PDB file of C-alpha atoms in Angstrom:
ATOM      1  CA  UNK P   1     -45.408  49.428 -16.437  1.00  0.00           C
ATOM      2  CA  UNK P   2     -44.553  47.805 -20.034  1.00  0.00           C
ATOM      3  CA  UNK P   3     -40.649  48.608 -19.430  1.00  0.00           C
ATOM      4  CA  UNK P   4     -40.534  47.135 -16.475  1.00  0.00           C
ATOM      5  CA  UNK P   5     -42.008  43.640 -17.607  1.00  0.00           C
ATOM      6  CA  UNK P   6     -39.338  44.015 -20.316  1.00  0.00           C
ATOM      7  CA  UNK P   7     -36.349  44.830 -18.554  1.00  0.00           C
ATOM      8  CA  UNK P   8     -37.506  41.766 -15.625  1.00  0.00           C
ATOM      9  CA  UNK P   9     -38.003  39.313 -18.320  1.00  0.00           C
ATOM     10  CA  UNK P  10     -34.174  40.178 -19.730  1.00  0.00           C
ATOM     11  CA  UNK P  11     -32.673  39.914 -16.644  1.00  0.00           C
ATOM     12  CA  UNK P  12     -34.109  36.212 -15.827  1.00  0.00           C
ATOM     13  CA  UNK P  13     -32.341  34.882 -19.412  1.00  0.00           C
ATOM     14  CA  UNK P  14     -28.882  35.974 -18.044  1.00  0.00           C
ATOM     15  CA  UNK P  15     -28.899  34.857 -14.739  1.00  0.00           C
ATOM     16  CA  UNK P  16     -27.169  31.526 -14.714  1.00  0.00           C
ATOM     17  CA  UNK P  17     -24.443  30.059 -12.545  1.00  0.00           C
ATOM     18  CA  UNK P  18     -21.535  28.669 -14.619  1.00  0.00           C
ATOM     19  CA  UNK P  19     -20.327  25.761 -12.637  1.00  0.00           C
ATOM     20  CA  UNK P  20     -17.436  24.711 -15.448  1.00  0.00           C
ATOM     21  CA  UNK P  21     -14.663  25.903 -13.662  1.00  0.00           C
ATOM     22  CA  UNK P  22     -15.760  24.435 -10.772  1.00  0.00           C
ATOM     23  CA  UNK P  23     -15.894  21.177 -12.385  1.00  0.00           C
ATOM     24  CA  UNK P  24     -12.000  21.493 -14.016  1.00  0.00           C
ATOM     25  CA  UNK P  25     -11.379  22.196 -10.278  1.00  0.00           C
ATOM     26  CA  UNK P  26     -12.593  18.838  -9.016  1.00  0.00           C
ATOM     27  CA  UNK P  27     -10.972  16.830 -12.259  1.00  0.00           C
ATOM     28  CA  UNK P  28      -8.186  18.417 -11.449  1.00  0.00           C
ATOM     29  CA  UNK P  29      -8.150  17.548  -7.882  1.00  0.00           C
ATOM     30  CA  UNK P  30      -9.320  14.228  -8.370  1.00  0.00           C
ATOM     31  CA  UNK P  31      -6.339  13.845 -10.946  1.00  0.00           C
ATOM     32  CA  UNK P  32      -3.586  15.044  -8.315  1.00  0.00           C
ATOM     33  CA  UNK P  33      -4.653  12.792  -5.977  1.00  0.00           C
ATOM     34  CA  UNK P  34      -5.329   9.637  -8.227  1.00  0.00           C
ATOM     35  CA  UNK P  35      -1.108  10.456  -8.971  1.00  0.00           C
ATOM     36  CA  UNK P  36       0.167  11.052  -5.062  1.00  0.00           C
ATOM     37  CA  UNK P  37      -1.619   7.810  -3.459  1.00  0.00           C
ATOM     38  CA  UNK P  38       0.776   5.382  -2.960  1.00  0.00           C
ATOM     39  CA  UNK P  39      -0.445   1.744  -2.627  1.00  0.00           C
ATOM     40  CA  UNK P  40       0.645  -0.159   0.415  1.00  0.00           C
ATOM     41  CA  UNK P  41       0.881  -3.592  -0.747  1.00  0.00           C
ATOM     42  CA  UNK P  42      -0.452  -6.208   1.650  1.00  0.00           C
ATOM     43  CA  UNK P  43       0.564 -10.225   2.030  1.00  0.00           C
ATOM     44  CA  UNK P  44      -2.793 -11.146   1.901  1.00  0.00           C
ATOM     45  CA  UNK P  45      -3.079 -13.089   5.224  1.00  0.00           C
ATOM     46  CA  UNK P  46      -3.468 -11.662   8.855  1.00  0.00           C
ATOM     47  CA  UNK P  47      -1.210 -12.894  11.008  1.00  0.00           C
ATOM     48  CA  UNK P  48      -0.413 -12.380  15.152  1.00  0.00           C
ATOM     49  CA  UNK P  49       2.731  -9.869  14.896  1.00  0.00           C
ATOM     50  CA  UNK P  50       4.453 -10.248  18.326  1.00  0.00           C
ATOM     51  CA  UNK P  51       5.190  -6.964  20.259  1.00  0.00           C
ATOM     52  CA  UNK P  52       8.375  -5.556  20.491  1.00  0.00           C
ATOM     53  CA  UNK P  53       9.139  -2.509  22.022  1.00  0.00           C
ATOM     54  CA  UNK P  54      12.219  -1.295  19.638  1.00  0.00           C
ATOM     55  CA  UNK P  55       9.448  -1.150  16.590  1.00  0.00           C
ATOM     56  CA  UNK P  56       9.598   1.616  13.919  1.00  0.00           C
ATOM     57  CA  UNK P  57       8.087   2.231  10.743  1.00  0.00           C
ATOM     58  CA  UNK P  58      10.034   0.965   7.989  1.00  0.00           C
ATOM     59  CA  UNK P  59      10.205   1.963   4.327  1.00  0.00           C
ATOM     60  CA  UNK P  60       6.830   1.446   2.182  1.00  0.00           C
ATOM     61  CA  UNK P  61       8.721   0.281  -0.831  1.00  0.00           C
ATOM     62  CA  UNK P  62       9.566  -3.704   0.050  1.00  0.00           C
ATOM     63  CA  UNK P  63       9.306  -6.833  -0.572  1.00  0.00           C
ATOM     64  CA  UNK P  64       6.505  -8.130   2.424  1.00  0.00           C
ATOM     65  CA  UNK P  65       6.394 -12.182   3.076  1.00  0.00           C
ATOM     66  CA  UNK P  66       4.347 -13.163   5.911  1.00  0.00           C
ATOM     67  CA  UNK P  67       4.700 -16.660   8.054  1.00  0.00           C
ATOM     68  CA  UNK P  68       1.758 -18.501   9.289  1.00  0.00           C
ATOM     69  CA  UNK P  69       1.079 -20.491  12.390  1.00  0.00           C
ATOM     70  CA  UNK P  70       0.760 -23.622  10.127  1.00  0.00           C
ATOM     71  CA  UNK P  71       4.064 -22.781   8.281  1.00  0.00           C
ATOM     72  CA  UNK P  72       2.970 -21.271   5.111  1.00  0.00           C
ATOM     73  CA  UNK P  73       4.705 -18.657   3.598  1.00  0.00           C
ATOM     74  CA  UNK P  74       2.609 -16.016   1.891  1.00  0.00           C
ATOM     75  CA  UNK P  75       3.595 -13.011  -0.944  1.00  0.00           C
ATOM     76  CA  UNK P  76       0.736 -11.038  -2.420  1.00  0.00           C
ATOM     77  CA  UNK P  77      -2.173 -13.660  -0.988  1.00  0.00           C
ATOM     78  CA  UNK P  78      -0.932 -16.366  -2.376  1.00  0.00           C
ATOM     79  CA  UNK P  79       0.957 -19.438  -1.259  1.00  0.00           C
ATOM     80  CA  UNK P  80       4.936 -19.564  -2.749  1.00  0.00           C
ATOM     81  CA  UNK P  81       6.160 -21.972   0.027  1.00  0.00           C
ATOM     82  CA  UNK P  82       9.564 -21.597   1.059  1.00  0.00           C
ATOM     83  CA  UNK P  83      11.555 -22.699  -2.945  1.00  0.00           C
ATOM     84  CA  UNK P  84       9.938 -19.477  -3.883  1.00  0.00           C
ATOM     85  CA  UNK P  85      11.283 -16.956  -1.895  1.00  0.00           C
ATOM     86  CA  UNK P  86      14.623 -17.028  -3.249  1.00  0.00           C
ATOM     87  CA  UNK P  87      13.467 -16.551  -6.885  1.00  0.00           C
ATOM     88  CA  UNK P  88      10.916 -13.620  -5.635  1.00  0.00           C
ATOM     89  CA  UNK P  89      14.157 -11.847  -3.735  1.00  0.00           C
ATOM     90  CA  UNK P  90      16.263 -12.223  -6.769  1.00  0.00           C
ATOM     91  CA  UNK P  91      13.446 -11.003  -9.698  1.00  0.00           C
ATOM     92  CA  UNK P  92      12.497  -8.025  -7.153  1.00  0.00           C
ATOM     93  CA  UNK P  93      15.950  -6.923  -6.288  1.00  0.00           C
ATOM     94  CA  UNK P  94      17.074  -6.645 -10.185  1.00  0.00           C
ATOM     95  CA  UNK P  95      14.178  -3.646 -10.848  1.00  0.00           C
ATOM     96  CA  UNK P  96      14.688  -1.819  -7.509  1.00  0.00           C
ATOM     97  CA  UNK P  97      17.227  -2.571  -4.098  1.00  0.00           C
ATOM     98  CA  UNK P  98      14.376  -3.111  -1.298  1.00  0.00           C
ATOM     99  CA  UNK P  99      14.428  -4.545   1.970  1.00  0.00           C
ATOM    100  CA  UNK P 100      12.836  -7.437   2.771  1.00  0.00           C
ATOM    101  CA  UNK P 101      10.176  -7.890   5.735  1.00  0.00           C
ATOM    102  CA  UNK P 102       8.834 -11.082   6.742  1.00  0.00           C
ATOM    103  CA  UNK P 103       5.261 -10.234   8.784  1.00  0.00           C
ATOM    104  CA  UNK P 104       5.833 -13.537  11.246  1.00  0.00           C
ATOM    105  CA  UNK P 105       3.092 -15.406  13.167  1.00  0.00           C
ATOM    106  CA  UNK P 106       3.722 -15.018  17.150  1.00  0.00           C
ATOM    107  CA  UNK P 107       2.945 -19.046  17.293  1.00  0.00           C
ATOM    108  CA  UNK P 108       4.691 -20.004  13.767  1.00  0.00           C
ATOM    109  CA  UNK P 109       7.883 -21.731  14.856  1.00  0.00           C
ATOM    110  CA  UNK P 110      11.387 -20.273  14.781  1.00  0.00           C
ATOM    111  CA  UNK P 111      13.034 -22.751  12.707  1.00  0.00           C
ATOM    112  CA  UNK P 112      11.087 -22.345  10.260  1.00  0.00           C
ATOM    113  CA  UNK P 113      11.452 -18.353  10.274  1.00  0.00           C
ATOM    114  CA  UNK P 114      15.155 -19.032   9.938  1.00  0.00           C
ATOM    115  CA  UNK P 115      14.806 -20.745   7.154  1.00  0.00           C
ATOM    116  CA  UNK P 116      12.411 -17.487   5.697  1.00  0.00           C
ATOM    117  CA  UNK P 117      15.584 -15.139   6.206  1.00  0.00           C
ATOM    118  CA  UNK P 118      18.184 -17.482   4.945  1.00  0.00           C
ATOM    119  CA  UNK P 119      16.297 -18.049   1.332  1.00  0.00           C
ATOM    120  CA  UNK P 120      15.621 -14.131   0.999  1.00  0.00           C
ATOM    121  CA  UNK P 121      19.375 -13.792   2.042  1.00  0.00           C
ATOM    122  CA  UNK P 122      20.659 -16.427  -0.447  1.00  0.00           C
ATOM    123  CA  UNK P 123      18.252 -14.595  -2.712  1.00  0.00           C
ATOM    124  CA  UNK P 124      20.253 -11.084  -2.306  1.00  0.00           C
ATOM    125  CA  UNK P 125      18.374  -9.351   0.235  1.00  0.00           C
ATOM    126  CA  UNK P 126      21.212  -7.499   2.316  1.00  0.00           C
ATOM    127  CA  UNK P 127      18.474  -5.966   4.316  1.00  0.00           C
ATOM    128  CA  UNK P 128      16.019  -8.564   6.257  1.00  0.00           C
ATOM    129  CA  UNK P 129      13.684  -7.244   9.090  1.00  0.00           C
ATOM    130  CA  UNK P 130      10.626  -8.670  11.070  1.00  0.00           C
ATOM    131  CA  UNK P 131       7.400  -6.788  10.900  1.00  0.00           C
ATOM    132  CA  UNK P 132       6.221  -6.296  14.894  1.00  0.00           C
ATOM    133  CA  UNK P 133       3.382  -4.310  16.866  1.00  0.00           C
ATOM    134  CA  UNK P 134       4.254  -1.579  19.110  1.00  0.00           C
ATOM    135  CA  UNK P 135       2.910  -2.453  22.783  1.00  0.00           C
ATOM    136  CA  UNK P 136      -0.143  -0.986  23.769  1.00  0.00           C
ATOM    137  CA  UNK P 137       0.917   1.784  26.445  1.00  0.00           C
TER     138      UNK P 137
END
């Protein structure tokens, strides 16, 4: 009977679970997936896209304006009115060649998106597109 009590009690000080790989496994993970996100930038406002049927999804990287109803134009929630747009186009355009897209209030008034595209346009942008909703189906 005496062995046995010795050979239980030096079993029970080597059982143990060693859970350091499995925590290099989740740093890791978390790591590979901090890297691959990418960030959609928003314009900070919400605004009533109109619906167009011809929508597609457009490229992530850009430079995103957004019209209001009452006229304002927004970049990164804040208000740069329509004397800023040109110098945003031109300092974006020098790092990287991006489109721009202009997210467009469905009661903001047309004139005043015409005068959105022509700054970005006088600004550089060669590529100038509308942000819409697909129609529900």
């Amino acid at each position: 009977m005496g062995r046995f009590r010795e050979m239980a009690a030096d079993d029970s000080s080597d059982v143990g679970v060693d859970i350091s790989p499995l925590i290099d496994c989740v740093f890791i993970l978390l790591i590979f997936f901090i890297v691959t996100t990418t960030f959609v930038e928003e314009t900070g406002v919400e605004v009533d896209k109109p619906q167009a049927a011809s929508s597609v999804q457009l490229e992530k990287t850009s430079i995103l304006l957004a019209l209001t109803d009452k006229g304002e134009v927004i970049y990164g929630g804040r208000e740069i009115g329509f004397s800023g747009i040109r110098q945003l186009v031109k300092r974006t355009l020098q790092k990287e060649d991006v489109p721009v897209i202009i997210q467009v209030d469905a009661a903001a008034d047309s004139g005043l998106l015409v005068r959105v595209i022509d700054e970005a346009q006088l600004g550089g942008a060669t590529k100038v597109s509308l942000a819409t909703r697909k129609p529900q189906s």
